[in-house]
XYZ file of C-alpha atoms in Angstrom:
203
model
C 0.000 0.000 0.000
C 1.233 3.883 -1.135
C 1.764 5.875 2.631
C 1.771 9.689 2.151
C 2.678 11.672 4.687
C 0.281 15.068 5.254
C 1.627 18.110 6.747
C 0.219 20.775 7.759
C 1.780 23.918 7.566
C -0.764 26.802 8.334
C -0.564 28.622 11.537
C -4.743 28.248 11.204
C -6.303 25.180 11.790
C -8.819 25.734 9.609
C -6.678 27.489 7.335
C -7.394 27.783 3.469
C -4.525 25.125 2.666
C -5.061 23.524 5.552
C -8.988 22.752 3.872
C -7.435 22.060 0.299
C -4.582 19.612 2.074
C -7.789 17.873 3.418
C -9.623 17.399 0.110
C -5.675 16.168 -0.857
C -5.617 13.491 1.675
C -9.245 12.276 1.181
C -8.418 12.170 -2.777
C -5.245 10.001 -1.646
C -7.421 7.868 0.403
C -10.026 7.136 -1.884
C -7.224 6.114 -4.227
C -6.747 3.405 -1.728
C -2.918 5.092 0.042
C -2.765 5.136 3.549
C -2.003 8.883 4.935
C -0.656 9.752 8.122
C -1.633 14.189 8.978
C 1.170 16.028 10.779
C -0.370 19.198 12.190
C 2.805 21.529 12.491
C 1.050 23.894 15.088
C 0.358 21.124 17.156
C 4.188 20.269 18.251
C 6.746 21.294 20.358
C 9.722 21.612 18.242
C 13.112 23.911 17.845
C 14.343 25.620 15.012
C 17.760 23.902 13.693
C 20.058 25.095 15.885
C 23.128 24.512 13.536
C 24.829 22.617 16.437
C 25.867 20.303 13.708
C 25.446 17.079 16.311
C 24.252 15.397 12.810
C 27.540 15.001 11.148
C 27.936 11.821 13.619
C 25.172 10.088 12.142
C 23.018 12.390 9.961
C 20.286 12.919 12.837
C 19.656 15.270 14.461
C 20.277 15.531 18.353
C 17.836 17.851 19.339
C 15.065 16.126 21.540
C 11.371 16.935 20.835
C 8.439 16.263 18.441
C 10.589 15.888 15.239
C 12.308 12.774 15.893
C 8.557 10.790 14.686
C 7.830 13.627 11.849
C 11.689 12.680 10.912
C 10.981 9.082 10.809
C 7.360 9.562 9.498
C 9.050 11.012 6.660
C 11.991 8.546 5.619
C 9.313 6.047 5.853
C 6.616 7.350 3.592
C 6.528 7.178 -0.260
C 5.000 10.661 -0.972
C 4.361 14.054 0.591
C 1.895 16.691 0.519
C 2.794 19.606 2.042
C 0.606 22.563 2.452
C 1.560 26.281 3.754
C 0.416 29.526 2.839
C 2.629 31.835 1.745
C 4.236 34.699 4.222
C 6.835 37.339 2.799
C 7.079 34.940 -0.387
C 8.132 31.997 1.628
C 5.896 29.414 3.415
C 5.330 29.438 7.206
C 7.167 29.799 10.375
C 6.363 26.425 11.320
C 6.731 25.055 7.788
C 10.451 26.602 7.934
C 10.782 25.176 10.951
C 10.752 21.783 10.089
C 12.562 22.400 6.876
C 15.636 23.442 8.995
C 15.308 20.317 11.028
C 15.703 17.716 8.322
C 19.035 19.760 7.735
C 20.148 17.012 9.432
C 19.170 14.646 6.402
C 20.774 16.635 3.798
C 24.143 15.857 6.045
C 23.534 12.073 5.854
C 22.713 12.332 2.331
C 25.718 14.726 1.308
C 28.102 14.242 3.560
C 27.922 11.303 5.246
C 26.654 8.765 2.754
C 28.644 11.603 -0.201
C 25.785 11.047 -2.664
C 27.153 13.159 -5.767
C 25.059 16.265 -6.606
C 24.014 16.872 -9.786
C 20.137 15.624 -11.456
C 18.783 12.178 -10.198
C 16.035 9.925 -10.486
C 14.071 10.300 -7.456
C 12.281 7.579 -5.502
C 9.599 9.411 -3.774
C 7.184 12.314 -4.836
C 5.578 15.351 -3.076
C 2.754 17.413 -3.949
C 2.890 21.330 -2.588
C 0.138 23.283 -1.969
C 0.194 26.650 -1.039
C -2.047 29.920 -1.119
C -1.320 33.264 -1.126
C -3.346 37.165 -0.987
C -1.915 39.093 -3.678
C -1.819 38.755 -7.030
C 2.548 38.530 -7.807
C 3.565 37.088 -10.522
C 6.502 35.641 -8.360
C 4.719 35.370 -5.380
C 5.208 31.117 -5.242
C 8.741 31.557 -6.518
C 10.675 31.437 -2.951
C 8.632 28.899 -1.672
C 8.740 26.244 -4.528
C 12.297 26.400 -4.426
C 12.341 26.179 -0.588
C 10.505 23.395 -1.065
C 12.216 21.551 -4.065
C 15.337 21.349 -2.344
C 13.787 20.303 1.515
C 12.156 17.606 -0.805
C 15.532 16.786 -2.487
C 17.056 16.024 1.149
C 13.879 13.474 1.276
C 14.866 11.843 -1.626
C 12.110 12.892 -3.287
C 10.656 15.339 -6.647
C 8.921 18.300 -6.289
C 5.942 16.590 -8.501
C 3.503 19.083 -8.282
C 2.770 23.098 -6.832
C -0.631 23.226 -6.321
C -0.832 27.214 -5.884
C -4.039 29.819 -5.601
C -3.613 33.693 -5.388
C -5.826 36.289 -3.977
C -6.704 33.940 -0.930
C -6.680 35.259 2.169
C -9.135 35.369 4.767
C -10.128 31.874 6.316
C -12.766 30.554 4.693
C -12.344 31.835 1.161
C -11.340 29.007 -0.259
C -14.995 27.531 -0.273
C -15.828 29.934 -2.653
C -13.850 28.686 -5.109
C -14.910 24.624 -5.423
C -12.774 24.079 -8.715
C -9.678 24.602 -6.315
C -10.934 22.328 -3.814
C -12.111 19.549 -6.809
C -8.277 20.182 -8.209
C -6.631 19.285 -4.633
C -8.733 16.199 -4.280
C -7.749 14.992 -8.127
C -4.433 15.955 -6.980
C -4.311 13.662 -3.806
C -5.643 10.916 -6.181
C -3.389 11.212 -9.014
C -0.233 11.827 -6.618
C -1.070 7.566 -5.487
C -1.646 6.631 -8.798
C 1.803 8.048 -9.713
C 3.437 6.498 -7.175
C 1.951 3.203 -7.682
C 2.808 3.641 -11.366
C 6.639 4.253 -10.365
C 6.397 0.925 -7.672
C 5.067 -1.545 -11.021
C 7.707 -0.026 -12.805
C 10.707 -0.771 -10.176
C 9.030 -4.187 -9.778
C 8.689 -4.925 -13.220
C 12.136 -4.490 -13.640
């Protein structure tokens, strides 16, 4: 069975990507993955510290909530992450737990000296973000935030799933094509992981 891993990134918890993540996961479900929600607010967890107590063993040393979203996330074959967007980047406690997996980037890099340079990736994530003005680079920052926090999960950036002029909470109901899209998103995201799982089994 596909396992997805949902985080939630708003600081609301009835935020407007925090409804669209949940049309996401039930798409994902009724594809037939199992999905496991992360609500970011919820936990008690540090900024990265830059201690560098990774470089032992590419984890990190800090003790709180983000040793399980750290092993939540190795485990899992996709991601869908969802944050709205602040000063062109995504949330504090999205950036937050960014930071943290740091600490995977070191294993991946430095410890276990995979070569940079493009890959075929294993895993995929689906982003999903909205935002209240109208910029034509207003998702810029945060797709490439996210691209590379994905790349120290060894997985793609799949999909950005991104709305503008949505701000106060509650507005996304207005707009049901966005919540249809995240639900066909959740769906499709399984179906392309399954897709990549025949393909590594059929060879």
């Amino acid at each position: 069975m596909i396992e997805i891993a949902a985080v939630f990134g708003s600081p609301r918890r009835k935020g407007n990507t925090s409804t669209l993540l949940n049309h996401a996961v039930a798409g994902a479900r009724d594809a037939g993955a199992r999905v496991s929600e992360i609500v970011l607010r919820d936990l008690k967890m540090s900024p990265c510290l830059e201690i560098y107590g990774c470089k032992k063993a590419g984890t990190c040393v800090i003790k709180d909530d983000f040793k399980g979203v750290e092993t939540l996330l190795q485990r899992t074959d996709g991601l869908m992450l969802a944050s709205p967007i602040f000063f062109y980047s995504v949330s504090a406690h999205t950036k937050i737990l960014m930071d943290r997996c740091n600490s995977l980037w070191v294993k991946k890099y430095w410890i276990d000296k995979i070569p940079f340079g493009p890959r075929d990736y294993p895993k995929k994530g689906l982003f999903i973000s909205v935002g209240s003005t109208k910029g034509k680079r207003l998702f810029d920052g945060a797709r490439l935030s996210v691209k590379y926090f994905m790349d120290a999960l060894d997985m793609e950036l799949w999909k950005s799933l991104v709305f503008r002029e949505i701000e106060t909470e509650g507005q996304i109901a207005d707009h049901p094509a966005f919540l249809e899209s995240a639900y066909e998103s959740g769906k499709a995201l399984v179906r392309a992981l399954s897709n990549d799982h025949a393909s590594e089994n059929d060879g």
